[in-house]
Coordinates of N, CA, C and O in Angstrom, one line a residue:
M6 N 17.0 24.8 58.7 CA 17.5 23.5 59.1 C 17.1 22.6 58.0 O 16.1 22.6 57.4
N7 N 18.1 21.7 57.6 CA 17.9 20.7 56.6 C 16.8 19.7 56.9 O 16.5 19.4 58.0
Q8 N 16.2 19.2 55.8 CA 15.2 18.1 56.0 C 15.8 16.9 56.7 O 17.0 16.7 56.5
L9 N 15.0 16.1 57.3 CA 15.5 14.9 58.0 C 15.9 13.8 57.0 O 15.3 13.7 55.9
K10 N 16.8 13.0 57.4 CA 17.1 11.8 56.7 C 16.4 10.6 57.3 O 16.1 10.6 58.5
S11 N 16.1 9.7 56.5 CA 15.2 8.6 56.9 C 15.9 7.7 58.0 O 15.1 7.1 58.8
D12 N 17.2 7.8 58.2 CA 17.8 7.1 59.3 C 17.8 7.8 60.6 O 18.3 7.4 61.6
E13 N 17.2 9.0 60.6 CA 17.1 9.8 61.9 C 15.8 9.5 62.7 O 15.7 10.0 63.8
Y14 N 14.9 8.8 62.2 CA 13.7 8.5 62.9 C 13.0 7.2 62.4 O 13.2 6.8 61.2
P15 N 12.2 6.6 63.2 CA 11.5 5.4 62.8 C 10.3 5.8 61.9 O 9.7 6.9 62.1
A16 N 9.9 4.9 61.0 CA 8.8 5.2 60.1 C 7.5 5.5 60.7 O 6.6 6.1 60.2
I17 N 7.3 5.0 62.0 CA 6.1 5.3 62.7 C 5.7 6.8 62.8 O 4.6 7.2 62.9
F18 N 6.7 7.6 62.7 CA 6.5 9.1 62.8 C 6.4 9.8 61.4 O 6.3 11.0 61.3
N19 N 6.3 9.0 60.3 CA 6.2 9.6 59.0 C 5.1 10.6 58.8 O 5.2 11.6 58.3
D20 N 3.9 10.2 59.3 CA 2.7 11.0 59.1 C 2.9 12.4 59.8 O 2.4 13.4 59.2
Y21 N 3.6 12.5 60.9 CA 3.8 13.7 61.6 C 4.9 14.5 60.8 O 4.7 15.7 60.5
I22 N 6.0 13.9 60.5 CA 7.1 14.6 59.8 C 6.7 15.1 58.5 O 7.1 16.2 58.1
E23 N 5.9 14.4 57.8 CA 5.5 14.8 56.4 C 4.6 16.1 56.4 O 4.4 16.7 55.4
T24 N 4.1 16.5 57.6 CA 3.3 17.7 57.6 C 4.2 18.9 57.6 O 3.7 20.1 57.4
I25 N 5.5 18.7 57.8 CA 6.4 19.9 57.8 C 7.1 20.0 56.5 O 7.9 19.2 56.0
T26 N 6.7 21.0 55.7 CA 7.2 21.2 54.4 C 8.2 22.3 54.3 O 8.9 22.3 53.2
G27 N 8.4 23.1 55.3 CA 9.4 24.1 55.2 C 10.4 23.9 56.4 O 10.6 22.8 56.8
D28 N 10.9 25.0 56.9 CA 11.9 25.0 58.0 C 11.1 24.7 59.3 O 10.2 25.3 59.6
V29 N 11.6 23.7 60.0 CA 10.9 23.2 61.2 C 10.9 24.3 62.3 O 9.9 24.4 63.0
M30 N 12.0 25.0 62.4 CA 12.0 26.1 63.4 C 11.0 27.2 63.1 O 10.4 27.7 64.1
E31 N 10.9 27.5 61.9 CA 9.8 28.5 61.5 C 8.4 27.9 61.8 O 7.6 28.7 62.3
E32 N 8.2 26.7 61.6 CA 6.9 26.0 61.9 C 6.7 26.1 63.4 O 5.6 26.4 63.8
L33 N 7.6 25.7 64.2 CA 7.5 25.7 65.6 C 7.1 27.1 66.1 O 6.3 27.2 67.0
N34 N 7.8 28.1 65.6 CA 7.5 29.5 66.0 C 6.2 29.9 65.5 O 5.5 30.6 66.3
E35 N 5.8 29.6 64.3 CA 4.5 30.0 63.8 C 3.4 29.4 64.6 O 2.3 30.0 64.8
Q36 N 3.6 28.2 65.1 CA 2.5 27.5 65.9 C 2.2 28.2 67.2 O 1.2 28.1 67.8
I37 N 3.2 29.0 67.7 CA 3.0 29.8 68.9 C 1.8 30.7 68.8 O 1.1 31.0 69.7
E38 N 1.5 31.2 67.6 CA 0.4 32.1 67.3 C -0.8 31.3 66.7 O -1.9 31.5 67.1
S39 N -0.5 30.4 65.8 CA -1.6 29.8 65.1 C -2.4 28.8 65.9 O -3.7 28.7 65.8
F40 N -1.7 28.1 66.8 CA -2.5 27.1 67.6 C -3.4 27.8 68.6 O -4.5 27.4 68.8
P41 N -2.9 28.8 69.4 CA -3.8 29.5 70.3 C -5.0 30.2 69.5 O -6.1 30.2 70.0
E42 N -4.8 30.7 68.3 CA -5.9 31.2 67.5 C -6.9 30.1 67.2 O -8.1 30.4 67.2
F43 N -6.4 28.9 66.8 CA -7.3 27.8 66.6 C -8.1 27.5 67.8 O -9.3 27.3 67.7
I44 N -7.4 27.4 69.0 CA -8.1 27.0 70.2 C -9.2 28.1 70.5 O -10.3 27.8 70.9
A45 N -8.8 29.4 70.3 CA -9.8 30.5 70.6 C -11.0 30.4 69.7 O -12.1 30.9 70.0
S46 N -10.9 29.7 68.5 CA -12.0 29.6 67.6 C -13.0 28.5 68.1 O -14.1 28.4 67.5
I47 N -12.7 27.7 69.1 CA -13.5 26.7 69.6 C -14.4 27.2 70.8 O -13.8 27.6 71.8
P48 N -15.7 27.2 70.7 CA -16.5 27.6 71.8 C -16.3 26.7 73.0 O -16.1 25.5 72.9
E49 N -16.2 27.3 74.2 CA -16.0 26.6 75.4 C -16.9 25.4 75.6 O -16.5 24.3 76.0
E50 N -18.2 25.6 75.2 CA -19.1 24.5 75.4 C -18.8 23.3 74.5 O -19.4 22.2 74.7
L51 N -18.0 23.4 73.5 CA -17.6 22.3 72.7 C -16.3 21.5 73.3 O -16.0 20.5 72.8
G52 N -15.8 22.1 74.3 CA -14.5 21.5 74.9 C -14.6 20.1 75.3 O -13.7 19.3 75.2
T53 N -15.8 19.6 75.7 CA -16.0 18.3 76.1 C -16.7 17.4 75.1 O -17.1 16.3 75.3
F54 N -16.8 18.0 73.9 CA -17.4 17.2 72.7 C -16.5 16.2 72.2 O -15.3 16.3 72.1
T55 N -17.0 15.0 71.9 CA -16.3 14.0 71.1 C -17.2 13.5 70.0 O -18.4 13.6 70.1
Y56 N -16.6 13.1 68.9 CA -17.3 12.8 67.7 C -17.8 11.3 67.7 O -18.7 11.0 66.9
A57 N -17.4 10.5 68.7 CA -17.8 9.1 68.8 C -17.5 8.6 70.2 O -16.6 9.1 70.8
E58 N -18.3 7.7 70.6 CA -18.1 7.1 71.9 C -16.7 6.4 72.0 O -16.3 5.8 71.0
G59 N -16.1 6.7 73.1 CA -14.8 6.1 73.3 C -13.6 6.9 72.8 O -12.5 6.6 73.0
K60 N -13.9 8.0 72.1 CA -12.9 8.9 71.6 C -12.7 10.0 72.6 O -13.5 10.4 73.5
W61 N -11.5 10.6 72.6 CA -11.2 11.7 73.5 C -12.0 12.9 73.2 O -12.4 13.1 72.0
T62 N -12.2 13.8 74.2 CA -12.9 15.1 74.0 C -11.9 16.0 73.3 O -10.7 15.8 73.3
I63 N -12.4 17.2 72.9 CA -11.5 18.2 72.3 C -10.5 18.6 73.4 O -9.3 18.7 73.0
K64 N -10.9 18.9 74.6 CA -9.9 19.3 75.6 C -8.9 18.2 75.9 O -7.7 18.5 76.1
E65 N -9.3 16.9 75.8 CA -8.3 15.8 76.0 C -7.3 15.8 74.9 O -6.1 15.6 75.1
V66 N -7.8 16.0 73.7 CA -6.8 16.1 72.5 C -5.8 17.2 72.7 O -4.6 17.0 72.5
L67 N -6.3 18.4 73.1 CA -5.5 19.5 73.2 C -4.4 19.3 74.3 O -3.3 19.6 74.2
C68 N -4.9 18.7 75.4 CA -3.9 18.5 76.5 C -3.0 17.3 76.2 O -1.8 17.3 76.7
H69 N -3.4 16.4 75.4 CA -2.5 15.3 74.9 C -1.4 16.0 74.1 O -0.2 15.6 74.2
I70 N -1.7 17.0 73.3 CA -0.6 17.7 72.5 C 0.4 18.3 73.5 O 1.6 18.1 73.2
L71 N -0.1 18.9 74.6 CA 0.9 19.4 75.6 C 1.7 18.4 76.2 O 2.9 18.5 76.4
D72 N 1.1 17.3 76.6 CA 1.8 16.2 77.3 C 2.9 15.6 76.4 O 4.0 15.4 76.8
A73 N 2.5 15.4 75.1 CA 3.4 14.8 74.2 C 4.6 15.7 73.9 O 5.7 15.3 73.8
E74 N 4.3 17.0 73.8 CA 5.4 18.0 73.6 C 6.4 18.0 74.8 O 7.6 18.0 74.6
R75 N 5.9 17.9 76.0 CA 6.7 17.8 77.1 C 7.6 16.6 77.1 O 8.8 16.6 77.3
I76 N 7.0 15.5 76.8 CA 7.8 14.2 76.7 C 8.8 14.2 75.6 O 10.0 13.8 75.8
M77 N 8.4 14.7 74.4 CA 9.4 14.7 73.3 C 10.5 15.7 73.6 O 11.7 15.4 73.2
T78 N 10.2 16.8 74.2 CA 11.2 17.8 74.5 C 12.2 17.2 75.6 O 13.4 17.4 75.4
Y79 N 11.7 16.5 76.5 CA 12.5 15.8 77.5 C 13.5 14.8 76.9 O 14.7 14.8 77.2
R80 N 12.9 14.1 76.0 CA 13.8 13.1 75.2 C 14.8 13.8 74.4 O 16.0 13.4 74.4
A81 N 14.5 14.9 73.7 CA 15.4 15.6 73.0 C 16.5 16.2 73.9 O 17.7 16.1 73.5
L82 N 16.2 16.7 75.0 CA 17.2 17.2 75.9 C 18.1 16.1 76.4 O 19.3 16.3 76.4
R83 N 17.6 15.0 76.8 CA 18.4 13.9 77.2 C 19.5 13.5 76.2 O 20.7 13.4 76.5
F84 N 19.0 13.3 75.0 CA 19.9 12.9 73.9 C 20.9 14.0 73.5 O 22.0 13.8 73.2
A85 N 20.4 15.3 73.5 CA 21.3 16.4 73.1 C 22.4 16.5 74.1 O 23.5 16.9 73.7
R86 N 22.1 16.2 75.4 CA 23.2 16.3 76.4 C 24.0 15.0 76.5 O 24.8 14.8 77.4
N87 N 23.8 14.2 75.5 CA 24.6 12.9 75.3 C 24.3 11.9 76.4 O 25.2 11.1 76.7
D88 N 23.1 11.9 76.9 CA 22.7 10.9 77.8 C 22.0 9.8 76.9 O 21.0 10.0 76.3
M89 N 22.7 8.7 76.8 CA 22.3 7.6 75.9 C 21.5 6.6 76.6 O 21.3 5.5 76.1
T90 N 20.9 6.9 77.8 CA 20.1 6.0 78.5 C 18.8 5.7 77.6 O 18.2 6.7 77.2
A91 N 18.5 4.5 77.4 CA 17.2 4.2 76.6 C 16.0 4.7 77.4 O 15.9 4.5 78.6
L92 N 15.1 5.4 76.8 CA 14.0 6.0 77.4 C 12.7 5.2 77.1 O 12.5 4.8 76.0
A93 N 11.9 5.0 78.1 CA 10.7 4.2 78.0 C 9.6 4.9 77.2 O 9.7 6.1 77.1
S94 N 8.7 4.2 76.7 CA 7.5 4.8 76.1 C 6.6 5.3 77.1 O 6.8 5.1 78.3
F95 N 5.6 6.1 76.7 CA 4.5 6.5 77.6 C 3.2 6.1 77.1 O 3.0 6.0 75.9
E96 N 2.3 5.8 78.0 CA 1.0 5.3 77.6 C 0.0 6.5 77.5 O -0.5 7.0 78.5
Q97 N -0.2 7.0 76.3 CA -1.0 8.2 76.1 C -2.4 8.1 76.6 O -3.0 9.1 77.2
D98 N -3.0 6.9 76.5 CA -4.4 6.8 77.0 C -4.4 6.9 78.6 O -5.4 7.5 79.1
E99 N -3.4 6.5 79.3 CA -3.4 6.6 80.7 C -3.2 8.1 81.1 O -3.7 8.6 82.1
F100 N -2.3 8.8 80.3 CA -2.1 10.2 80.6 C -3.4 10.9 80.4 O -3.7 11.8 81.3
V101 N -4.2 10.7 79.4 CA -5.4 11.3 79.2 C -6.4 11.0 80.2 O -7.1 11.8 80.8
A102 N -6.5 9.7 80.6 CA -7.5 9.2 81.6 C -7.2 9.8 82.9 O -8.2 10.0 83.7
N103 N -6.0 10.2 83.2 CA -5.7 10.7 84.5 C -5.3 12.2 84.6 O -4.8 12.6 85.6
G104 N -5.6 12.9 83.5 CA -5.3 14.3 83.4 C -6.3 15.3 83.8 O -6.0 16.5 83.9
R105 N -7.6 14.9 84.1 CA -8.6 15.8 84.4 C -8.8 17.0 83.5 O -9.0 18.1 83.9
H106 N -8.5 16.7 82.2 CA -8.5 17.7 81.2 C -9.8 18.4 81.0 O -9.9 19.6 80.7
N107 N -10.9 17.7 81.1 CA -12.2 18.3 80.9 C -12.6 19.3 82.0 O -13.6 20.0 81.8
E108 N -11.9 19.4 83.1 CA -12.1 20.3 84.1 C -11.5 21.7 83.8 O -11.7 22.7 84.5
R109 N -10.6 21.7 82.8 CA -9.9 22.9 82.4 C -10.7 23.8 81.4 O -11.6 23.3 80.8
K110 N -10.3 25.0 81.4 CA -10.8 26.0 80.4 C -9.9 26.0 79.2 O -8.7 25.9 79.3
L111 N -10.6 26.2 78.0 CA -9.8 26.2 76.8 C -8.8 27.3 76.8 O -7.6 27.2 76.3
K112 N -9.1 28.5 77.3 CA -8.2 29.6 77.4 C -7.0 29.2 78.2 O -5.8 29.6 77.8
E113 N -7.1 28.5 79.3 CA -6.0 28.1 80.1 C -5.1 27.1 79.4 O -3.8 27.2 79.5
I114 N -5.7 26.2 78.6 CA -4.9 25.3 77.8 C -4.1 26.0 76.8 O -2.9 25.8 76.6
S115 N -4.7 27.0 76.1 CA -4.0 27.8 75.1 C -2.9 28.6 75.7 O -1.8 28.6 75.2
E116 N -3.1 29.2 76.9 CA -2.0 30.0 77.5 C -0.9 29.1 78.0 O 0.3 29.4 77.8
E117 N -1.2 27.9 78.5 CA -0.2 27.0 78.8 C 0.7 26.6 77.6 O 1.9 26.5 77.7
F118 N 0.0 26.3 76.5 CA 0.7 26.0 75.3 C 1.8 27.1 74.9 O 2.9 26.8 74.6
V119 N 1.3 28.3 75.0 CA 2.2 29.4 74.6 C 3.4 29.4 75.5 O 4.6 29.5 75.0
H120 N 3.3 29.3 76.8 CA 4.4 29.3 77.7 C 5.3 28.1 77.5 O 6.5 28.2 77.5
L121 N 4.7 27.0 77.3 CA 5.4 25.7 77.1 C 6.3 25.8 75.8 O 7.5 25.6 75.8
R122 N 5.7 26.2 74.7 CA 6.4 26.3 73.5 C 7.5 27.4 73.5 O 8.6 27.2 73.0
K123 N 7.2 28.5 74.1 CA 8.2 29.6 74.2 C 9.4 29.1 75.0 O 10.6 29.3 74.6
A124 N 9.2 28.4 76.1 CA 10.3 27.8 76.9 C 11.0 26.8 76.0 O 12.3 26.8 76.0
N125 N 10.3 25.9 75.4 CA 11.0 24.9 74.6 C 11.8 25.5 73.4 O 12.8 25.0 73.1
M126 N 11.3 26.6 72.8 CA 12.1 27.2 71.8 C 13.4 27.7 72.2 O 14.4 27.7 71.5
F127 N 13.5 28.2 73.5 CA 14.8 28.6 74.0 C 15.8 27.4 74.0 O 16.9 27.5 73.6
L128 N 15.3 26.3 74.4 CA 16.1 25.1 74.4 C 16.4 24.6 73.0 O 17.6 24.4 72.7
F129 N 15.4 24.5 72.1 CA 15.7 24.1 70.8 C 16.7 25.0 70.1 O 17.6 24.5 69.4
N130 N 16.6 26.3 70.3 CA 17.6 27.2 69.7 C 19.0 27.1 70.3 O 19.9 27.6 69.6
S131 N 19.1 26.6 71.4 CA 20.4 26.4 72.0 C 21.2 25.2 71.5 O 22.4 25.1 71.7
F132 N 20.5 24.3 70.8 CA 21.2 23.1 70.3 C 22.0 23.5 69.1 O 21.6 24.2 68.2
D133 N 23.3 23.0 69.1 CA 24.1 23.2 67.9 C 24.0 21.9 67.0 O 23.3 21.0 67.4
D134 N 24.7 21.9 65.9 CA 24.6 20.8 65.0 C 25.0 19.5 65.6 O 24.3 18.5 65.3
T135 N 26.0 19.5 66.4 CA 26.4 18.2 67.1 C 25.3 17.7 67.9 O 24.9 16.5 67.9
E136 N 24.6 18.5 68.7 CA 23.5 18.1 69.6 C 22.3 17.7 68.8 O 21.7 16.7 69.1
L137 N 22.0 18.4 67.7 CA 20.8 18.1 66.9 C 21.0 16.8 66.2 O 20.0 16.1 66.0
N138 N 22.2 16.4 65.9 CA 22.4 15.1 65.2 C 22.6 13.9 66.1 O 22.7 12.8 65.6
R139 N 22.7 14.1 67.4 CA 22.8 13.0 68.3 C 21.5 12.2 68.3 O 20.4 12.7 68.1
K140 N 21.7 10.9 68.5 CA 20.6 9.9 68.5 C 20.6 9.1 69.8 O 21.6 9.0 70.5
G141 N 19.4 8.7 70.1 CA 19.3 7.8 71.3 C 18.1 6.9 71.1 O 17.4 7.0 70.1
M142 N 17.8 6.0 72.0 CA 16.7 5.1 72.0 C 15.6 5.6 72.9 O 15.8 5.8 74.1
A143 N 14.4 5.7 72.2 CA 13.2 6.1 72.9 C 12.1 5.2 72.4 O 11.9 5.0 71.2
S144 N 11.4 4.5 73.3 CA 10.4 3.6 73.0 C 10.9 2.5 72.1 O 10.3 2.1 71.1
D145 N 12.1 2.0 72.4 CA 12.8 1.0 71.6 C 13.0 1.4 70.2 O 13.1 0.5 69.3
R146 N 13.2 2.7 69.9 CA 13.4 3.1 68.5 C 14.6 4.2 68.5 O 14.6 5.0 69.4
L147 N 15.5 4.1 67.6 CA 16.6 5.0 67.4 C 16.0 6.3 66.8 O 15.4 6.2 65.7
I148 N 16.4 7.4 67.4 CA 15.8 8.7 66.9 C 16.8 9.8 67.2 O 17.5 9.8 68.2
S149 N 16.8 10.8 66.3 CA 17.7 11.9 66.5 C 17.0 13.1 67.2 O 15.8 13.2 67.3
V150 N 17.8 14.0 67.8 CA 17.3 15.1 68.5 C 16.5 16.0 67.4 O 15.4 16.4 67.7
R151 N 17.1 16.2 66.3 CA 16.4 16.9 65.2 C 15.1 16.3 64.9 O 14.1 17.1 64.7
A152 N 15.0 15.0 64.9 CA 13.7 14.4 64.5 C 12.6 14.8 65.6 O 11.4 15.0 65.2
F153 N 13.0 14.9 66.8 CA 12.0 15.3 67.8 C 11.4 16.7 67.5 O 10.2 16.9 67.8
L154 N 12.1 17.6 66.9 CA 11.6 18.9 66.6 C 10.5 18.8 65.5 O 9.4 19.4 65.6
Y155 N 10.8 17.9 64.5 CA 9.8 17.7 63.5 C 8.6 16.9 64.1 O 7.4 17.2 63.7
I156 N 8.8 16.0 64.9 CA 7.7 15.2 65.5 C 6.8 16.1 66.4 O 5.6 16.1 66.3
I157 N 7.4 17.0 67.1 CA 6.6 18.0 68.0 C 5.7 18.8 67.1 O 4.5 18.9 67.3
A158 N 6.3 19.4 66.1 CA 5.5 20.3 65.2 C 4.5 19.5 64.4 O 3.3 19.9 64.3
G159 N 4.9 18.4 63.9 CA 4.0 17.5 63.1 C 2.9 16.9 63.9 O 1.8 16.7 63.4
H160 N 3.2 16.5 65.1 CA 2.2 16.0 66.0 C 1.0 17.0 66.2 O -0.1 16.6 66.2
L161 N 1.4 18.2 66.5 CA 0.4 19.3 66.6 C -0.4 19.4 65.3 O -1.6 19.4 65.4
N162 N 0.3 19.5 64.2 CA -0.4 19.6 62.9 C -1.4 18.5 62.7 O -2.5 18.7 62.2
H163 N -0.9 17.3 63.0 CA -1.8 16.1 62.8 C -3.1 16.2 63.6 O -4.2 15.9 63.1
H164 N -2.9 16.6 64.9 CA -4.1 16.6 65.7 C -5.1 17.8 65.4 O -6.3 17.7 65.5
V165 N -4.5 18.9 64.9 CA -5.4 20.0 64.5 C -6.2 19.6 63.3 O -7.4 19.8 63.2
T166 N -5.5 18.9 62.4 CA -6.2 18.3 61.2 C -7.4 17.4 61.6 O -8.5 17.5 61.1
L167 N -7.1 16.5 62.6 CA -8.1 15.6 63.1 C -9.3 16.4 63.8 O -10.4 16.0 63.6
L168 N -8.9 17.4 64.6 CA -9.9 18.2 65.3 C -10.8 18.9 64.2 O -12.1 18.9 64.4
K169 N -10.2 19.4 63.2 CA -11.0 20.1 62.2 C -11.9 19.1 61.4 O -13.1 19.4 61.1
S170 N -11.4 18.0 61.0 CA -12.1 17.0 60.2 C -13.1 16.1 60.9 O -14.1 15.8 60.4
R171 N -12.8 15.8 62.2 CA -13.7 14.9 62.9 C -14.5 15.5 64.0 O -15.6 15.0 64.3
Y172 N -14.0 16.5 64.6 CA -14.7 17.2 65.7 C -15.5 18.4 65.3 O -16.6 18.7 65.9
L173 N -14.9 19.2 64.5 CA -15.5 20.6 64.3 C -16.1 20.8 62.9 O -16.7 21.8 62.7
K174 N -16.0 19.8 62.0 CA -16.5 20.1 60.6 C -18.0 20.3 60.6 O -18.5 21.1 59.7
D175 N -18.8 19.8 61.5 CA -20.2 20.0 61.4 C -20.8 20.9 62.5 O -21.9 20.9 62.8
Q176 N -19.9 21.7 63.1 CA -20.2 22.6 64.2 C -20.7 24.0 63.8 O -21.0 24.8 64.7
N177 N -20.7 24.3 62.5 CA -21.1 25.6 62.0 C -20.4 26.8 62.7 O -21.1 27.7 63.2
L178 N -19.1 26.7 62.8 CA -18.4 27.8 63.4 C -18.2 28.9 62.4 O -17.8 28.6 61.3
N179 N -18.5 30.1 62.8 CA -18.4 31.2 61.9 C -17.1 32.0 62.0 O -17.0 33.1 62.5
N180 N -16.0 31.3 61.6 CA -14.7 32.0 61.5 C -13.9 31.3 60.5 O -14.2 30.2 59.9
N181 N -12.7 31.8 60.2 CA -11.9 31.3 59.1 C -10.8 30.4 59.7 O -10.0 29.8 58.9
V182 N -10.7 30.2 61.0 CA -9.6 29.5 61.6 C -9.8 28.0 61.4 O -9.0 27.2 61.1
V183 N -11.1 27.6 61.7 CA -11.4 26.1 61.7 C -11.6 25.6 60.3 O -11.9 26.1 59.3

């Protein structure tokens, strides 16, 4: 798949999109294995760890990734099917506050991700060029279906980087994943 053009997405998503240096579909597929491996490298007792007061826990960050993927995929589906209804934003802090994520096991979060991403890949692979190039309004911003694929993959990359640098860097984990 070709790289995105700047008119396909708002600049607010640059940081996510810039993490994708190769083919986005390959990145999305690769994450099906690499992200669960990353989660498996985190000891369960660190799941509720946060690096500073008022910040999300590791489990909350992981579940936020799942929530955001669902929302972005829904938006992509709506626009791919030529539904041009403007879609509202979502309040990520409310999603996290009301998700009971810290009650979950890391293994369950990992398994859920695999199923979610595999299902989403069937959808993404079904889109043709016409569908991928369609645009719609989400959160008061014009965005293409293709851009959502980059945002989904890049959003995950962004949060893994933050987890490694802010949450796990001083945890003395003895593996090569983190």
